[in-house]
Amino acid sequence: MQKIGIFGGTFDPIHYGHLELARCMRDQLQLAEVRLIPTGLPPHRAMPPVSPQQRFDWVKVAITGEAGLIADDREVCRKGYCYTVDTLTELQQDTPNALLVWLIGADSWLNLNRWHRWRELLDIGHLLIAARPDYAFEGLSPDLSEEFANRSVIANTDTLSRGKISLLSSPLMPVSSTLVREMLARGEDVSALTPVWRQLESSGLYRF
Ligand code: ATP
């Protein structure tokens, strides 16, 4: 069965943490393809000052030369709110025989029960959760704990399956887009945090 990795995010801007997670899921689970899907108009956040198309363009630059990593502009091109459940449903309709393996970080997982139609979302593909510094599972709500208990399996190429949840074995990476934006606003060097530091610096964006 074809397995497609899905990694959505605001990518405001993309950083090495994102890139490393995409590589980890590709390599550990032998996914021929991992799609990075920048949000258009995110449902849980105010519209960022940098345009969706700009964020998408930086994702494209960041994954240049990375085997199997693909920048997908479906949310950027869509008008109105983009819910993950709609995007995954659309992807599943486009590739009915494929298994969607989608990734979120621990901060997103702790809030997943606030996402639109979240239980349905869990049934669409196999969810991978990446650990993140300062986001411990102890804070998990009872409904998410229950889902995790019922659905979790150790992630490997044989256990990938619709409706399951696994922890991705990935390094703890203390990097965030917030940190990149804050450092740029202070005029600091972000070349250790993001592959698109040249583009960010020359754009002058985030320097407010
Ligand atoms: P911001 O600081 O603006 O909130 P972010 O760094 O969390 O941004 P997003 O584009 O919002 O980046 O993240 C997309 C997805 O990647 C989310 O599911 C998030 O949890 C995950 N993610 C981002 N950075 C990391 C990281 N360092 N470790 C683990 N997961 C991460």
mmCIF file of C-alpha atoms and ligand atoms in Angstrom:
data_model
loop_
_atom_site.group_PDB
_atom_site.id
_atom_site.type_symbol
_atom_site.label_atom_id
_atom_site.label_comp_id
_atom_site.label_asym_id
_atom_site.label_seq_id
_atom_site.Cartn_x
_atom_site.Cartn_y
_atom_site.Cartn_z
ATOM 1 C CA MET A 1 0.000 0.000 0.000
ATOM 2 C CA GLN A 2 1.241 3.466 -0.853
ATOM 3 C CA LYS A 3 1.980 5.549 2.253
ATOM 4 C CA ILE A 4 2.020 9.318 2.071
ATOM 5 C CA GLY A 5 3.484 11.455 4.827
ATOM 6 C CA ILE A 6 1.593 14.650 5.619
ATOM 7 C CA PHE A 7 3.071 17.485 7.643
ATOM 8 C CA GLY A 8 0.919 20.589 7.954
ATOM 9 C CA GLY A 9 1.878 23.763 9.739
ATOM 10 C CA THR A 10 1.903 27.498 9.636
ATOM 11 C CA PHE A 11 5.624 27.457 8.813
ATOM 12 C CA ASP A 12 5.855 31.124 9.800
ATOM 13 C CA PRO A 13 8.702 30.625 8.944
ATOM 14 C CA ILE A 14 9.940 27.069 8.349
ATOM 15 C CA HIS A 15 12.858 26.056 10.617
ATOM 16 C CA TYR A 16 15.273 23.136 11.086
ATOM 17 C CA GLY A 17 12.895 21.495 13.590
ATOM 18 C CA HIS A 18 10.277 21.156 10.850
ATOM 19 C CA LEU A 19 12.814 19.879 8.362
ATOM 20 C CA GLU A 20 14.239 17.307 10.765
ATOM 21 C CA LEU A 21 10.773 15.964 11.611
ATOM 22 C CA ALA A 22 9.935 15.567 7.921
ATOM 23 C CA ARG A 23 13.217 13.701 7.391
ATOM 24 C CA CYS A 24 12.633 11.501 10.465
ATOM 25 C CA MET A 25 9.210 10.360 9.333
ATOM 26 C CA ARG A 26 10.422 9.784 5.774
ATOM 27 C CA ASP A 27 13.446 7.752 6.823
ATOM 28 C CA GLN A 28 12.110 5.780 9.793
ATOM 29 C CA LEU A 29 8.839 4.815 8.174
ATOM 30 C CA GLN A 30 10.203 4.534 4.643
ATOM 31 C CA LEU A 31 7.772 6.996 3.175
ATOM 32 C CA ALA A 32 8.531 7.699 -0.466
ATOM 33 C CA GLU A 33 6.783 11.046 -0.137
ATOM 34 C CA VAL A 34 6.218 13.561 2.680
ATOM 35 C CA ARG A 35 4.067 16.565 1.836
ATOM 36 C CA LEU A 36 4.654 19.789 3.719
ATOM 37 C CA ILE A 37 1.400 21.723 3.617
ATOM 38 C CA PRO A 38 1.547 25.335 4.821
ATOM 39 C CA THR A 39 -1.752 26.641 6.172
ATOM 40 C CA GLY A 40 -3.685 29.242 4.244
ATOM 41 C CA LEU A 41 -5.896 30.922 6.793
ATOM 42 C CA PRO A 42 -5.346 28.964 10.018
ATOM 43 C CA PRO A 43 -8.473 28.312 12.124
ATOM 44 C CA HIS A 44 -6.747 28.623 15.508
ATOM 45 C CA ARG A 45 -4.598 31.669 14.977
ATOM 46 C CA ALA A 46 -4.940 35.200 13.679
ATOM 47 C CA MET A 47 -3.834 35.671 10.066
ATOM 48 C CA PRO A 48 -0.050 36.079 10.233
ATOM 49 C CA PRO A 49 1.423 39.261 8.749
ATOM 50 C CA VAL A 50 3.468 37.250 6.262
ATOM 51 C CA SER A 51 1.388 35.931 3.363
ATOM 52 C CA PRO A 52 0.617 32.230 2.898
ATOM 53 C CA GLN A 53 2.296 32.310 -0.534
ATOM 54 C CA GLN A 54 5.465 33.742 1.001
ATOM 55 C CA ARG A 55 5.553 31.029 3.686
ATOM 56 C CA PHE A 56 4.963 28.416 1.003
ATOM 57 C CA ASP A 57 7.832 29.776 -1.130
ATOM 58 C CA TRP A 58 10.221 29.482 1.821
ATOM 59 C CA VAL A 59 9.129 25.890 2.414
ATOM 60 C CA LYS A 60 9.954 25.163 -1.228
ATOM 61 C CA VAL A 61 13.411 26.677 -0.847
ATOM 62 C CA ALA A 62 14.028 24.824 2.423
ATOM 63 C CA ILE A 63 13.335 21.387 0.942
ATOM 64 C CA THR A 64 15.317 21.872 -2.249
ATOM 65 C CA GLY A 65 17.371 18.735 -2.867
ATOM 66 C CA GLU A 66 15.596 16.756 -0.104
ATOM 67 C CA ALA A 67 14.512 13.430 -1.583
ATOM 68 C CA GLY A 68 10.805 12.761 -1.198
ATOM 69 C CA LEU A 69 9.901 16.047 0.485
ATOM 70 C CA ILE A 70 7.216 17.946 -1.413
ATOM 71 C CA ALA A 71 5.706 21.392 -0.856
ATOM 72 C CA ASP A 72 1.930 21.187 -1.300
ATOM 73 C CA ASP A 73 0.054 24.448 -1.879
ATOM 74 C CA ARG A 74 -3.533 23.156 -1.553
ATOM 75 C CA GLU A 75 -4.263 25.126 1.634
ATOM 76 C CA VAL A 76 -2.432 28.225 0.481
ATOM 77 C CA CYS A 77 -4.554 28.265 -2.679
ATOM 78 C CA ARG A 78 -7.834 27.661 -0.883
ATOM 79 C CA LYS A 79 -10.059 30.579 0.071
ATOM 80 C CA GLY A 80 -11.419 30.710 3.616
ATOM 81 C CA TYR A 81 -10.720 28.533 6.627
ATOM 82 C CA CYS A 82 -8.660 25.389 6.256
ATOM 83 C CA TYR A 83 -9.364 22.592 8.667
ATOM 84 C CA THR A 84 -7.000 19.655 8.813
ATOM 85 C CA VAL A 85 -9.931 17.253 8.629
ATOM 86 C CA ASP A 86 -10.936 18.759 5.262
ATOM 87 C CA THR A 87 -7.402 18.664 3.904
ATOM 88 C CA LEU A 88 -6.862 15.048 4.919
ATOM 89 C CA THR A 89 -10.253 14.058 3.533
ATOM 90 C CA GLU A 90 -9.407 15.722 0.240
ATOM 91 C CA LEU A 91 -6.004 14.030 0.106
ATOM 92 C CA GLN A 92 -7.609 10.674 0.842
ATOM 93 C CA GLN A 93 -10.121 11.229 -1.963
ATOM 94 C CA ASP A 94 -7.287 12.095 -4.358
ATOM 95 C CA THR A 95 -5.405 8.911 -3.428
ATOM 96 C CA PRO A 96 -8.065 6.426 -2.259
ATOM 97 C CA ASN A 97 -5.666 3.492 -1.938
ATOM 98 C CA ALA A 98 -2.998 5.328 0.013
ATOM 99 C CA LEU A 99 -2.509 5.407 3.761
ATOM 100 C CA LEU A 100 -2.037 8.954 5.039
ATOM 101 C CA VAL A 101 0.588 9.191 7.774
ATOM 102 C CA TRP A 102 0.268 12.623 9.318
ATOM 103 C CA LEU A 103 2.493 14.327 11.830
ATOM 104 C CA ILE A 104 1.964 16.882 14.591
ATOM 105 C CA GLY A 105 4.190 18.081 17.425
ATOM 106 C CA ALA A 106 3.388 17.462 21.092
ATOM 107 C CA ASP A 107 2.053 21.019 21.560
ATOM 108 C CA SER A 108 -0.531 20.396 18.829
ATOM 109 C CA TRP A 109 -1.377 16.972 20.255
ATOM 110 C CA LEU A 110 -2.145 18.419 23.699
ATOM 111 C CA ASN A 111 -4.754 20.661 22.025
ATOM 112 C CA LEU A 112 -6.058 18.282 19.408
ATOM 113 C CA ASN A 113 -9.427 17.941 21.166
ATOM 114 C CA ARG A 114 -10.086 21.575 20.232
ATOM 115 C CA TRP A 115 -9.604 20.904 16.529
ATOM 116 C CA HIS A 116 -12.577 20.767 14.202
ATOM 117 C CA ARG A 117 -14.092 17.217 14.076
ATOM 118 C CA TRP A 118 -11.039 15.875 15.868
ATOM 119 C CA ARG A 119 -12.281 12.341 16.526
ATOM 120 C CA GLU A 120 -13.106 11.924 12.837
ATOM 121 C CA LEU A 121 -9.654 13.247 12.054
ATOM 122 C CA LEU A 122 -8.107 10.400 14.053
ATOM 123 C CA ASP A 123 -9.906 7.852 11.874
ATOM 124 C CA ILE A 124 -8.582 9.146 8.568
ATOM 125 C CA GLY A 125 -4.930 8.134 8.722
ATOM 126 C CA HIS A 126 -2.123 7.131 11.065
ATOM 127 C CA LEU A 127 -1.153 9.978 13.392
ATOM 128 C CA LEU A 128 2.470 10.484 14.425
ATOM 129 C CA ILE A 129 3.287 12.681 17.413
ATOM 130 C CA ALA A 130 6.711 14.267 17.782
ATOM 131 C CA ALA A 131 8.000 15.156 21.243
ATOM 132 C CA ARG A 132 8.760 18.812 21.840
ATOM 133 C CA PRO A 133 10.624 20.501 24.700
ATOM 134 C CA ASP A 134 8.272 21.870 27.415
ATOM 135 C CA TYR A 135 5.219 19.920 26.210
ATOM 136 C CA ALA A 136 4.801 16.887 28.472
ATOM 137 C CA PHE A 137 2.136 14.249 28.057
ATOM 138 C CA GLU A 138 1.181 14.690 31.715
ATOM 139 C CA GLY A 139 -0.999 17.614 30.646
ATOM 140 C CA LEU A 140 -3.100 15.413 28.372
ATOM 141 C CA SER A 141 -6.867 15.701 28.776
ATOM 142 C CA PRO A 142 -8.897 12.562 29.642
ATOM 143 C CA ASP A 143 -10.484 12.304 26.179
ATOM 144 C CA LEU A 144 -7.112 12.430 24.419
ATOM 145 C CA SER A 145 -5.605 9.997 26.959
ATOM 146 C CA GLU A 146 -8.381 7.572 26.194
ATOM 147 C CA GLU A 147 -7.877 7.870 22.444
ATOM 148 C CA PHE A 148 -4.154 7.370 22.893
ATOM 149 C CA ALA A 149 -4.685 4.294 25.074
ATOM 150 C CA ASN A 150 -7.061 2.761 22.525
ATOM 151 C CA ARG A 151 -5.157 3.599 19.391
ATOM 152 C CA SER A 152 -1.431 3.723 20.117
ATOM 153 C CA VAL A 153 1.037 1.338 18.540
ATOM 154 C CA ILE A 154 4.823 1.386 18.261
ATOM 155 C CA ALA A 155 5.615 3.045 14.945
ATOM 156 C CA ASN A 156 7.300 0.945 12.328
ATOM 157 C CA THR A 157 6.664 0.135 8.705
ATOM 158 C CA ASP A 158 4.478 -2.878 9.625
ATOM 159 C CA THR A 159 2.239 -1.162 12.201
ATOM 160 C CA LEU A 160 1.258 1.842 10.112
ATOM 161 C CA SER A 161 -2.489 1.657 9.852
ATOM 162 C CA ARG A 162 -5.584 3.848 9.568
ATOM 163 C CA GLY A 163 -6.930 5.033 12.936
ATOM 164 C CA LYS A 164 -3.713 4.365 14.881
ATOM 165 C CA ILE A 165 -1.477 6.775 16.778
ATOM 166 C CA SER A 166 2.281 6.516 17.419
ATOM 167 C CA LEU A 167 5.080 8.539 18.874
ATOM 168 C CA LEU A 168 7.723 9.381 16.301
ATOM 169 C CA SER A 169 11.207 8.736 17.517
ATOM 170 C CA SER A 170 12.725 12.160 16.916
ATOM 171 C CA PRO A 171 15.290 14.339 18.698
ATOM 172 C CA LEU A 172 14.009 17.013 21.088
ATOM 173 C CA MET A 173 14.501 20.248 19.208
ATOM 174 C CA PRO A 174 14.308 23.541 21.100
ATOM 175 C CA VAL A 175 13.434 25.608 18.033
ATOM 176 C CA SER A 176 10.194 27.300 17.061
ATOM 177 C CA SER A 177 8.999 29.793 14.484
ATOM 178 C CA THR A 178 8.301 32.151 17.385
ATOM 179 C CA LEU A 179 11.983 32.062 18.346
ATOM 180 C CA VAL A 180 13.029 32.700 14.727
ATOM 181 C CA ARG A 181 10.631 35.661 14.482
ATOM 182 C CA GLU A 182 11.774 37.101 17.814
ATOM 183 C CA MET A 183 15.443 36.824 16.880
ATOM 184 C CA LEU A 184 14.851 38.424 13.484
ATOM 185 C CA ALA A 185 12.966 41.263 15.155
ATOM 186 C CA ARG A 186 16.052 41.856 17.324
ATOM 187 C CA GLY A 187 18.305 41.727 14.252
ATOM 188 C CA GLU A 188 19.979 38.502 15.422
ATOM 189 C CA ASP A 189 21.562 35.753 13.331
ATOM 190 C CA VAL A 190 19.105 32.896 12.675
ATOM 191 C CA SER A 191 21.314 30.838 10.360
ATOM 192 C CA ALA A 192 21.550 28.019 12.934
ATOM 193 C CA LEU A 193 17.746 27.788 13.160
ATOM 194 C CA THR A 194 16.493 27.863 9.592
ATOM 195 C CA PRO A 195 17.816 27.025 6.141
ATOM 196 C CA VAL A 196 16.059 30.075 4.667
ATOM 197 C CA TRP A 197 17.843 32.634 6.837
ATOM 198 C CA ARG A 198 19.226 34.484 3.804
ATOM 199 C CA GLN A 199 15.752 34.860 2.266
ATOM 200 C CA LEU A 200 14.311 35.929 5.630
ATOM 201 C CA GLU A 201 16.994 38.532 6.180
ATOM 202 C CA SER A 202 16.790 39.983 2.699
ATOM 203 C CA SER A 203 12.968 40.099 2.788
ATOM 204 C CA GLY A 204 13.074 42.457 5.761
ATOM 205 C CA LEU A 205 9.945 40.728 7.019
ATOM 206 C CA TYR A 206 9.619 40.039 10.755
ATOM 207 C CA ARG A 207 11.767 43.099 11.427
ATOM 208 C CA PHE A 208 9.121 45.032 13.259
HETATM 209 P P1 ATP B 1 5.057 28.980 16.329
HETATM 210 O O1 ATP B 1 6.272 29.169 17.188
HETATM 211 O O2 ATP B 1 4.743 30.158 15.441
HETATM 212 O O3 ATP B 1 3.869 28.483 17.111
HETATM 213 P P2 ATP B 1 5.971 26.368 15.391
HETATM 214 O O4 ATP B 1 7.452 26.376 15.548
HETATM 215 O O5 ATP B 1 5.169 25.589 16.384
HETATM 216 O O6 ATP B 1 5.403 27.844 15.256
HETATM 217 P P3 ATP B 1 4.277 25.430 13.261
HETATM 218 O O7 ATP B 1 4.405 25.726 11.805
HETATM 219 O O8 ATP B 1 3.153 26.028 13.985
HETATM 220 O O9 ATP B 1 5.689 25.843 13.941
HETATM 221 O O10 ATP B 1 4.329 23.875 13.495
HETATM 222 C C1 ATP B 1 3.854 22.916 12.582
HETATM 223 C C2 ATP B 1 3.854 21.587 13.293
HETATM 224 O O11 ATP B 1 5.193 21.233 13.636
HETATM 225 C C3 ATP B 1 3.057 21.601 14.607
HETATM 226 O O12 ATP B 1 2.360 20.376 14.723
HETATM 227 C C4 ATP B 1 4.141 21.698 15.668
HETATM 228 O O13 ATP B 1 3.747 21.069 16.850
HETATM 229 C C5 ATP B 1 5.307 20.975 15.019
HETATM 230 N N1 ATP B 1 6.609 21.489 15.460
HETATM 231 C C6 ATP B 1 7.167 22.660 15.147
HETATM 232 N N2 ATP B 1 8.369 22.791 15.710
HETATM 233 C C7 ATP B 1 8.578 21.662 16.416
HETATM 234 C C8 ATP B 1 9.643 21.193 17.260
HETATM 235 N N3 ATP B 1 10.725 21.936 17.477
HETATM 236 N N4 ATP B 1 9.513 19.973 17.831
HETATM 237 C C9 ATP B 1 8.403 19.224 17.614
HETATM 238 N N5 ATP B 1 7.361 19.612 16.847
HETATM 239 C C10 ATP B 1 7.438 20.818 16.256
#
